[in-house]
Coordinates of C-alpha atoms in Angstrom, one line a residue:
Chain A
X1 CA -11.1 -2.3 36.6
X2 CA -7.9 -4.3 36.3
X3 CA -7.3 -7.5 34.1
X4 CA -7.5 -10.0 36.8
X5 CA -10.7 -8.5 37.9
X6 CA -12.1 -8.7 34.5
X7 CA -11.1 -12.3 34.3
X8 CA -12.9 -12.8 37.4
X9 CA -16.1 -10.9 36.1
X10 CA -16.3 -12.5 33.2
X11 CA -15.4 -16.1 34.6
X12 CA -18.1 -15.8 36.9
X13 CA -20.9 -13.9 34.9
X14 CA -20.4 -15.6 31.8
X15 CA -18.5 -18.7 32.4
X16 CA -15.8 -17.7 29.7
X17 CA -12.1 -18.0 30.6
X18 CA -10.2 -14.9 29.3
X19 CA -6.7 -15.2 28.5
X20 CA -4.4 -12.5 30.2
X21 CA -4.1 -10.4 27.0
X22 CA -8.0 -10.6 26.3
X23 CA -8.6 -9.7 29.9
X24 CA -6.1 -6.3 29.4
X25 CA -8.0 -5.5 25.7
X26 CA -11.4 -5.9 27.7
X27 CA -10.5 -3.5 30.4
X28 CA -9.6 -0.8 27.8
X29 CA -12.7 -1.4 25.8
X30 CA -14.9 -1.4 29.0
X31 CA -13.2 2.0 30.2
X32 CA -13.9 3.9 27.0
X33 CA -17.4 2.5 26.6
X34 CA -18.4 3.7 30.1
X35 CA -16.7 7.0 29.4
X36 CA -19.0 7.3 26.2
X37 CA -22.0 6.4 28.0
X38 CA -21.1 8.9 30.9
X39 CA -21.0 11.6 28.2
X40 CA -24.4 11.0 27.2
X41 CA -25.9 9.9 30.6
X42 CA -29.2 11.7 31.2
X43 CA -29.6 13.0 27.8
X44 CA -32.0 10.0 26.6
X45 CA -36.0 10.6 27.3
X46 CA -37.3 8.6 30.2
X47 CA -40.1 7.2 27.7
X48 CA -37.7 5.7 25.0
X49 CA -37.4 2.2 24.4
X50 CA -34.8 0.6 21.8
X51 CA -37.9 -0.5 19.7
X52 CA -38.6 3.2 18.9
X53 CA -35.8 3.6 16.5
X54 CA -37.7 2.6 13.6
X55 CA -40.4 5.3 14.2
X56 CA -37.8 7.8 15.0
X57 CA -36.0 7.2 11.6
X58 CA -39.6 7.4 9.7
X59 CA -40.0 10.8 11.4
X60 CA -36.3 12.0 10.4
X61 CA -37.0 10.7 6.9
X62 CA -37.5 13.5 4.1
X63 CA -41.6 13.9 3.7
X64 CA -41.9 15.7 0.4
Chain B
X1 CA -26.8 -7.4 -14.1
X2 CA -29.4 -5.5 -15.8
X3 CA -27.9 -5.7 -19.4
X4 CA -27.6 -9.6 -18.7
X5 CA -31.3 -9.7 -17.7
X6 CA -32.2 -7.5 -20.8
X7 CA -30.0 -9.8 -22.9
X8 CA -31.9 -13.0 -21.6
X9 CA -35.1 -11.6 -21.9
X10 CA -34.3 -10.4 -25.2
X11 CA -33.3 -13.3 -26.6
X12 CA -29.7 -12.0 -27.3
X13 CA -28.3 -14.8 -25.0
X14 CA -29.7 -17.9 -23.1
X15 CA -29.5 -18.0 -19.5
X16 CA -27.3 -21.1 -20.1
X17 CA -24.8 -19.3 -21.8
X18 CA -24.6 -16.5 -19.4
X19 CA -24.3 -19.1 -16.6
X20 CA -21.7 -21.1 -18.4
X21 CA -19.8 -18.1 -19.1
X22 CA -19.7 -17.2 -15.2
X23 CA -18.7 -20.9 -14.3
X24 CA -15.8 -20.8 -17.1
X25 CA -14.9 -17.2 -15.3
X26 CA -15.2 -18.9 -11.6
X27 CA -13.0 -21.8 -12.7
X28 CA -10.4 -19.5 -14.1
X29 CA -10.3 -17.3 -11.2
X30 CA -11.2 -19.1 -8.0
X31 CA -7.8 -20.4 -7.7
X32 CA -6.5 -16.8 -7.8
X33 CA -9.4 -14.9 -5.8
X34 CA -10.7 -17.6 -3.5
X35 CA -13.9 -15.8 -3.6
X36 CA -16.2 -18.9 -3.3
X37 CA -16.6 -21.3 -0.4
X38 CA -19.0 -23.5 -2.3
X39 CA -20.1 -23.7 -6.1
X40 CA -23.3 -24.9 -7.1
X41 CA -22.7 -25.7 -10.5
X42 CA -25.4 -28.3 -11.4
X43 CA -28.1 -26.5 -9.7
X44 CA -27.3 -23.5 -11.4
X45 CA -27.4 -25.0 -14.9
X46 CA -30.3 -26.7 -14.3
X47 CA -32.0 -23.4 -13.1
X48 CA -30.6 -21.8 -16.2
X49 CA -32.4 -24.5 -18.3
X50 CA -35.6 -24.1 -16.6
X51 CA -35.2 -20.3 -17.1
X52 CA -34.7 -20.7 -20.9
X53 CA -37.5 -23.3 -21.0
X54 CA -39.9 -20.7 -19.4
X55 CA -38.9 -18.2 -21.7
X56 CA -39.7 -20.4 -24.7
X57 CA -43.0 -21.2 -23.3
X58 CA -43.8 -17.2 -23.1
X59 CA -43.7 -17.2 -19.7
X60 CA -43.6 -13.7 -18.1
X61 CA -39.7 -12.7 -17.2
X62 CA -39.2 -11.2 -13.8
X63 CA -36.5 -8.7 -13.5
X64 CA -33.7 -10.7 -13.1
X65 CA -34.8 -13.6 -15.1
X66 CA -32.0 -16.3 -15.8
X67 CA -29.3 -14.1 -14.5
X68 CA -26.8 -15.9 -12.1
X69 CA -25.9 -14.2 -8.8
X70 CA -24.0 -15.2 -5.7
X71 CA -24.2 -14.3 -1.9
X72 CA -22.0 -14.2 1.0
X73 CA -22.2 -17.7 2.7
X74 CA -24.7 -16.6 5.3
X75 CA -27.9 -16.4 3.6
X76 CA -29.7 -19.1 4.4
X77 CA -31.3 -21.4 1.9
X78 CA -33.2 -24.5 3.2
X79 CA -31.4 -27.7 3.1
X80 CA -28.2 -26.2 1.8
X81 CA -25.0 -25.7 4.0
X82 CA -24.5 -22.0 5.1
X83 CA -20.8 -22.2 6.5
X84 CA -21.0 -18.4 7.8
X85 CA -17.2 -18.7 6.7
X86 CA -16.6 -20.6 10.1
X87 CA -15.2 -23.7 11.2
X88 CA -18.1 -24.2 13.7
X89 CA -20.8 -24.0 11.1
X90 CA -19.2 -25.6 8.2
X91 CA -22.0 -28.1 7.9
X92 CA -24.9 -26.1 9.3
X93 CA -27.9 -27.0 7.0
X94 CA -30.8 -24.3 7.8
X95 CA -34.3 -25.3 7.8
X96 CA -35.4 -22.0 6.4
X97 CA -34.7 -19.8 3.2
X98 CA -34.0 -16.2 3.8
X99 CA -36.6 -13.9 2.6
X100 CA -34.2 -11.8 0.4
X101 CA -33.1 -15.0 -1.2
X102 CA -36.8 -16.0 -2.0
X103 CA -37.6 -12.5 -3.3
X104 CA -34.7 -12.9 -5.7
X105 CA -35.5 -16.4 -6.7
X106 CA -38.9 -15.1 -7.4
X107 CA -37.5 -12.2 -9.5
X108 CA -35.8 -15.2 -11.6
X109 CA -32.2 -14.9 -10.2
X110 CA -30.0 -18.1 -10.2
X111 CA -28.0 -19.0 -7.3
X112 CA -24.2 -19.8 -8.2
X113 CA -23.0 -20.6 -4.8
X114 CA -21.8 -19.5 -1.3
X115 CA -19.3 -16.4 -1.4
X116 CA -16.4 -16.4 1.1
X117 CA -16.5 -14.0 3.8
X118 CA -14.7 -13.2 7.2
X119 CA -15.6 -15.6 9.8
X120 CA -19.2 -14.9 11.5
X121 CA -19.0 -11.6 9.5
X122 CA -16.1 -10.4 12.0
X123 CA -13.5 -8.8 10.2
X124 CA -13.0 -5.4 7.7
X125 CA -10.4 -6.9 5.5
X126 CA -11.6 -10.3 4.5
X127 CA -9.2 -12.6 6.2
X128 CA -10.6 -16.2 6.8
X129 CA -8.3 -18.6 8.8
X130 CA -10.7 -21.6 8.1
X131 CA -11.7 -21.1 4.3
X132 CA -8.5 -18.9 3.3
X133 CA -8.1 -15.3 2.7
X134 CA -10.0 -13.9 -0.2
X135 CA -8.0 -11.7 -2.8
X136 CA -8.6 -8.5 -4.7
X137 CA -9.1 -8.8 -8.1
X138 CA -7.4 -5.6 -9.0
X139 CA -4.3 -7.0 -7.3
X140 CA -4.3 -10.5 -5.4
X141 CA -1.7 -9.4 -2.9
X142 CA -4.3 -6.9 -1.5
X143 CA -7.1 -7.3 0.7
X144 CA -10.6 -7.4 -0.8
X145 CA -12.3 -5.6 2.4
X146 CA -14.6 -7.3 4.6
X147 CA -16.4 -8.9 5.8
X148 CA -18.3 -9.5 2.5
X149 CA -15.1 -10.1 1.2
X150 CA -16.1 -12.9 -1.4
X151 CA -18.8 -10.8 -2.8
X152 CA -16.3 -7.8 -3.3
X153 CA -13.9 -10.4 -5.1
X154 CA -16.5 -12.0 -7.3
X155 CA -18.2 -9.2 -8.3
X156 CA -15.2 -7.0 -8.8
X157 CA -13.4 -9.7 -10.6
X158 CA -16.6 -10.2 -13.0
X159 CA -17.4 -13.9 -11.7
X160 CA -20.8 -12.9 -11.1
X161 CA -23.3 -9.9 -12.0
X162 CA -24.2 -8.8 -8.4
X163 CA -24.2 -10.1 -4.8
X164 CA -25.9 -9.5 -1.6
X165 CA -23.3 -8.8 1.6
X166 CA -24.3 -7.8 4.9
X167 CA -23.0 -4.6 6.8
X168 CA -22.9 -4.3 10.4
X169 CA -19.8 -1.7 10.6
X170 CA -18.9 -1.4 7.0
X171 CA -19.0 -4.9 5.5
X172 CA -20.8 -4.1 2.3
X173 CA -19.1 -0.8 1.7
X174 CA -15.5 -1.7 2.7
X175 CA -15.4 -4.7 0.0
X176 CA -17.2 -2.3 -2.5
X177 CA -14.5 0.3 -1.8
X178 CA -11.6 -2.1 -2.4
X179 CA -12.8 -3.9 -5.1
X180 CA -14.3 -0.9 -7.3
X181 CA -17.8 -1.4 -6.8
X182 CA -21.2 0.2 -6.1
X183 CA -22.1 -0.8 -2.3
X184 CA -25.2 0.1 -0.3
X185 CA -25.8 -0.1 3.1
X186 CA -29.6 0.7 3.4
X187 CA -31.3 2.6 6.2
X188 CA -31.5 0.2 9.2
X189 CA -34.7 -2.1 8.6
X190 CA -34.9 -1.2 5.3
X191 CA -34.3 -5.0 4.1
X192 CA -35.5 -8.3 6.2
X193 CA -32.9 -9.9 8.2
X194 CA -34.9 -13.1 8.1
X195 CA -32.7 -16.0 7.3
X196 CA -29.4 -14.1 7.3
X197 CA -26.9 -15.1 9.9
X198 CA -26.9 -12.5 12.8
X199 CA -24.1 -10.5 14.3
X200 CA -25.7 -7.5 15.8
X201 CA -29.6 -7.6 15.4
X202 CA -29.6 -3.8 16.1
X203 CA -26.9 -3.0 13.5
X204 CA -27.0 -5.7 10.9
X205 CA -27.8 -4.7 7.2
X206 CA -28.2 -6.7 4.1
X207 CA -27.1 -4.9 1.1
X208 CA -25.9 -5.4 -2.6
X209 CA -22.8 -5.1 -4.3
X210 CA -22.9 -4.5 -8.0
X211 CA -20.7 -3.0 -10.8
X212 CA -22.8 0.1 -11.4
X213 CA -25.8 2.3 -9.9
X214 CA -28.7 0.7 -11.8
X215 CA -27.6 -2.6 -10.9
X216 CA -27.3 -1.7 -7.4
X217 CA -30.8 0.2 -7.4
X218 CA -32.6 -3.1 -9.0
X219 CA -31.0 -5.6 -6.7
X220 CA -32.3 -3.3 -3.7
X221 CA -35.8 -2.8 -5.0
X222 CA -36.1 -6.5 -5.3
X223 CA -35.2 -7.2 -1.7
X224 CA -36.2 -4.4 0.2
X225 CA -39.4 -3.8 2.1
X226 CA -41.7 -5.1 5.0
X227 CA -41.6 -8.8 6.0
X228 CA -44.1 -10.8 8.2
X229 CA -41.1 -13.0 9.1
X230 CA -39.0 -10.2 10.2
X231 CA -41.0 -7.4 11.9
X232 CA -38.0 -5.0 12.1
X233 CA -38.1 -4.7 8.7
X234 CA -39.8 -1.3 8.1
X235 CA -43.1 -0.9 6.5
X236 CA -42.0 2.4 4.8
X237 CA -43.1 2.2 1.2
X238 CA -40.1 1.4 -1.1
X239 CA -39.4 4.1 -3.7
X240 CA -38.6 3.2 -7.2
X241 CA -34.8 2.8 -6.7
X242 CA -34.1 2.1 -10.2
X243 CA -36.1 5.1 -11.6
X244 CA -34.1 7.2 -9.6
X245 CA -30.8 5.4 -11.0
X246 CA -32.4 6.1 -14.6
X247 CA -32.9 9.7 -13.7
X248 CA -29.2 11.0 -12.9
X249 CA -29.0 14.4 -11.7
X250 CA -26.9 16.4 -9.2
X251 CA -27.9 19.9 -10.3
X252 CA -28.8 22.0 -7.3
X253 CA -27.8 19.4 -5.0
X254 CA -26.1 20.5 -1.8
X255 CA -23.3 18.2 -0.7
X256 CA -22.1 18.5 2.8
X257 CA -18.5 17.5 3.6
X258 CA -17.2 16.8 7.0
X259 CA -14.9 19.4 9.0
X260 CA -13.9 16.6 11.4
X261 CA -13.4 13.1 12.0
X262 CA -13.5 11.7 8.6
X263 CA -10.2 13.0 7.1
X264 CA -8.4 12.2 10.6
X265 CA -5.4 10.1 9.7
X266 CA -6.3 10.3 5.7
X267 CA -3.8 9.8 3.3
X268 CA -2.9 12.7 1.1
X269 CA -3.9 11.0 -2.1
X270 CA -7.1 10.0 -0.6
X271 CA -7.9 13.7 0.0
X272 CA -6.9 14.5 -3.6
X273 CA -9.4 11.9 -4.8
X274 CA -12.0 13.0 -2.5
X275 CA -11.6 16.4 -3.8
X276 CA -11.3 15.4 -7.3
X277 CA -15.1 13.6 -6.9
X278 CA -16.4 16.8 -5.2
X279 CA -15.2 19.1 -8.4
X280 CA -17.2 16.4 -10.5
X281 CA -20.4 17.0 -8.5
X282 CA -19.8 20.9 -8.9
X283 CA -19.3 20.3 -12.6
X284 CA -22.7 18.7 -12.3
X285 CA -24.3 21.6 -10.7
X286 CA -24.0 20.7 -7.2
X287 CA -23.0 23.2 -4.2
X288 CA -20.4 21.7 -1.6
X289 CA -21.0 22.9 2.1
X290 CA -18.7 22.0 5.0
X291 CA -20.1 21.0 8.1
X292 CA -19.3 20.0 11.6
X293 CA -20.3 16.6 12.7
X294 CA -21.5 15.7 16.2
X295 CA -20.5 13.0 18.5
X296 CA -18.4 11.1 16.4
X297 CA -16.0 10.9 19.3
X298 CA -18.2 8.5 21.0
X299 CA -19.8 6.7 18.2
X300 CA -17.6 4.0 18.1
X301 CA -18.0 3.0 21.7
X302 CA -21.7 3.4 21.6
X303 CA -21.6 1.0 18.5
X304 CA -19.5 -1.4 20.8
X305 CA -22.0 -1.2 23.4
X306 CA -24.6 -2.3 21.0
X307 CA -23.0 -4.7 18.8
X308 CA -20.7 -6.5 21.6
X309 CA -23.3 -7.9 23.9
X310 CA -25.5 -8.9 20.7
X311 CA -22.7 -10.7 19.4
X312 CA -21.6 -12.3 22.4
X313 CA -25.2 -13.4 23.4
X314 CA -25.2 -15.5 19.9
X315 CA -21.9 -16.8 20.5
X316 CA -21.8 -17.3 24.2
X317 CA -22.1 -20.9 24.3
X318 CA -19.4 -21.5 21.6
X319 CA -16.9 -19.0 23.3
X320 CA -17.5 -21.0 26.5
X321 CA -17.3 -24.5 25.0
X322 CA -15.0 -24.3 21.9
X323 CA -13.3 -21.1 21.8
X324 CA -10.3 -22.6 19.9
X325 CA -12.5 -23.2 16.9
X326 CA -12.7 -19.5 16.3
X327 CA -10.0 -17.5 14.5
X328 CA -7.8 -15.8 17.1
X329 CA -9.0 -12.3 16.0
X330 CA -12.5 -13.0 15.6
X331 CA -12.6 -14.6 19.0
X332 CA -10.8 -11.4 20.3
X333 CA -13.4 -9.2 18.9
X334 CA -16.4 -11.1 20.2
X335 CA -15.2 -11.2 23.9
X336 CA -15.7 -7.5 24.5
X337 CA -19.5 -8.1 24.5
X338 CA -19.1 -10.3 27.5
X339 CA -17.9 -7.3 29.8
X340 CA -20.6 -4.9 28.7
X341 CA -23.5 -4.7 31.3
X342 CA -27.1 -4.9 30.1
X343 CA -27.7 -1.4 31.3
X344 CA -24.9 0.0 29.5
X345 CA -26.2 -1.8 26.2
X346 CA -29.8 -0.3 26.8
X347 CA -28.4 3.1 27.3
X348 CA -26.6 3.0 24.1
X349 CA -29.6 2.2 22.2
X350 CA -31.8 4.3 24.2
X351 CA -29.8 7.4 23.1
X352 CA -29.7 6.5 19.5
X353 CA -32.5 8.4 18.2
X354 CA -31.1 11.5 19.4
X355 CA -27.5 10.9 18.3
X356 CA -29.0 10.4 15.1
X357 CA -31.2 13.6 15.4
X358 CA -28.3 15.7 16.1
X359 CA -26.7 14.3 13.0
X360 CA -29.4 15.0 10.9
X361 CA -29.8 18.6 12.6
X362 CA -26.3 19.4 12.0
X363 CA -25.9 18.0 8.3
X364 CA -29.3 17.8 6.5
X365 CA -30.6 20.9 7.9
X366 CA -28.1 22.2 5.4
X367 CA -27.6 19.9 2.8
X368 CA -29.3 17.1 0.8
X369 CA -26.4 14.5 0.7
X370 CA -23.2 14.0 3.0
X371 CA -20.1 13.0 1.3
X372 CA -17.0 11.2 2.9
X373 CA -14.4 8.6 2.2
X374 CA -15.4 5.1 2.7
X375 CA -11.8 4.2 3.6
X376 CA -9.2 6.9 4.0
X377 CA -6.3 5.0 3.4
X378 CA -5.3 3.1 0.4
X379 CA -6.1 -0.6 -0.1
X380 CA -3.6 -2.4 2.4
X381 CA -1.9 -5.7 1.5
X382 CA -2.8 -9.1 2.7
X383 CA 0.4 -9.5 4.4
X384 CA 0.4 -6.2 6.4
X385 CA -3.0 -6.7 7.9
X386 CA -2.9 -10.4 8.8
X387 CA -2.0 -9.7 12.3
X388 CA -4.5 -12.4 14.0
X389 CA -4.7 -11.0 17.5
X390 CA -1.5 -9.3 17.9
X391 CA -1.5 -6.1 20.2
X392 CA -1.8 -3.8 17.2
X393 CA -5.1 -5.5 15.8
X394 CA -7.6 -3.0 17.3
X395 CA -5.9 0.0 15.8
X396 CA -5.7 -1.6 12.5
X397 CA -9.5 -2.3 12.6
X398 CA -10.3 1.1 13.8
X399 CA -8.5 2.7 11.0
X400 CA -10.1 0.6 8.3
X401 CA -13.6 1.0 9.8
X402 CA -13.2 4.7 10.7
X403 CA -15.5 6.0 8.0
X404 CA -17.9 3.4 7.8
X405 CA -18.9 2.5 11.3
X406 CA -20.6 5.9 12.2
X407 CA -23.7 5.1 9.9
X408 CA -24.4 1.9 11.3
X409 CA -25.1 3.0 14.7
X410 CA -26.8 6.2 13.3
X411 CA -29.1 4.0 10.7
X412 CA -28.5 6.0 7.8
X413 CA -28.3 4.8 4.1
X414 CA -24.8 5.0 2.7
X415 CA -23.8 4.1 -0.8
X416 CA -20.1 3.6 -1.5
X417 CA -18.8 4.6 -5.0
X418 CA -15.7 4.2 -7.0
X419 CA -13.7 7.3 -7.0
X420 CA -10.5 6.5 -9.0
X421 CA -7.5 4.9 -8.0
X422 CA -4.7 5.5 -5.4
X423 CA -0.6 5.2 -6.5
X424 CA -0.7 1.6 -5.7
X425 CA -3.5 1.1 -8.6
X426 CA -6.2 -0.2 -5.9
X427 CA -9.5 1.4 -6.0
X428 CA -10.7 4.3 -3.8
X429 CA -14.1 5.2 -2.8
X430 CA -16.4 7.7 -1.5
X431 CA -19.7 7.1 0.3
X432 CA -23.0 9.2 -0.1
X433 CA -24.9 9.4 3.1
X434 CA -28.3 10.4 3.4
X435 CA -31.5 10.9 5.6
X436 CA -33.6 7.7 6.8
X437 CA -35.0 5.9 3.5
X438 CA -33.3 8.4 1.2
X439 CA -32.0 5.4 -0.9
X440 CA -33.6 6.8 -4.1
X441 CA -31.8 10.3 -3.6
X442 CA -28.6 8.5 -3.4
X443 CA -28.9 6.7 -6.4
X444 CA -29.9 9.7 -8.5
X445 CA -27.0 11.7 -7.1
X446 CA -24.5 8.6 -7.6
X447 CA -26.0 7.9 -11.2
X448 CA -25.1 11.4 -12.3
X449 CA -21.6 11.0 -11.0
X450 CA -21.2 7.5 -12.7
X451 CA -22.3 9.1 -16.1
X452 CA -19.8 11.7 -16.0
X453 CA -16.8 9.6 -14.8
X454 CA -17.6 6.3 -16.6
X455 CA -16.1 4.5 -13.6
X456 CA -18.4 1.4 -14.5
X457 CA -16.6 0.7 -17.7
X458 CA -13.3 0.2 -15.6
X459 CA -12.5 -3.6 -14.8
X460 CA -9.5 -5.3 -13.6

């Protein structure tokens, strides 16, 4: 993903006009996010939903 | 704050006297600090008179009866302008009142005005291109920290007795750290977000900034708890935080300190101050244990994968139609969310319980509380950080939020505490982090530290 492609993607998907500097920044951020997610890919449980986080926090709380 | 409540309830001072004193201080310091966006003078004095009349009638007094507070200008009050620190919403009038504000009102608190903030809560330094930068009460050439900048400045500068801020990546803890205050980012979902301007629904937290631990505990105890208007607010029972704050104890406490991440790039004087704070805890009977924290090389990107799209969806229409009405850096920080796919966003949320469990297993299997710097550099100046959207801003922001951001993604409670002063005579700070819903344990330990060091007696 390079900056012109990022500009086209965001312009087409989101209808937002990115300046050149913003497009360059987004390519860096996008690559970094992708790498982080690749690291943890496959580690999440199949039956997990975002809404389960509060239940997970309760389970992790100290129960004296 | 508690002392003011006791004085009013006990008849040693009237609410009007206390409120007038705050207003006089605000009048004197507002031109220097720019802590407020709006001041509701007449409303506050009328409410103070009503509070005094109620006491005279013998009506029962709530825990904050007649005490003047102020809050980050993103806590909605029906019929009152809430600017969200922005140009776009400078005339926005919500039609509903935040649950937190209603609970404080029911507790008897007064409302002095809307506090300055980073635009749309985006910004760890406290800059605001529309309403003017907020300034540090210890040295007005330095940042207050953000995004709850006005809360840090006003409470630190003794303009108000306490304030609510919000924390999505550090925005309660950073101004607490920069302004010498106690600041709590509670467990994710501990406090209702109804009526609170959103930035990232999965990472936003409402939290108090106060001068001391007991004040903080009382304020959190009033606003925390389930809310039918916000079903993401947890139904976990609310502990008696103030009782915990009034029972200081660190004896036998196992305190974990990080072997990695939190001291990366740390200034030597910050390391020294953190070590000194740990020596205090050891003197109180605590044990210090070093631990390796997992996953921290990817937490920032996971947080961006969550916060980015959530912020972008809230601001999408404005980014399309009126991008010029954002501050340059704020716009630059909202744009990345436009480039993150829905599957990436959901993947970052889906993995969140496991990432948090790994941290719990690494730290809290061996320790009761985790201790780390809140910021690992001395409080910077306004001039050196006011870089708009220049090339260096991402690194500057990453440095400022290096120690705070992890706990928003992990959803854990984190309490910022004063830890002395750096060579530039600005405050330093550590944060205590606990298991989910362990706010009471944090207050208990913090109160022990506070009693030993007397930091709450220091003022600018």
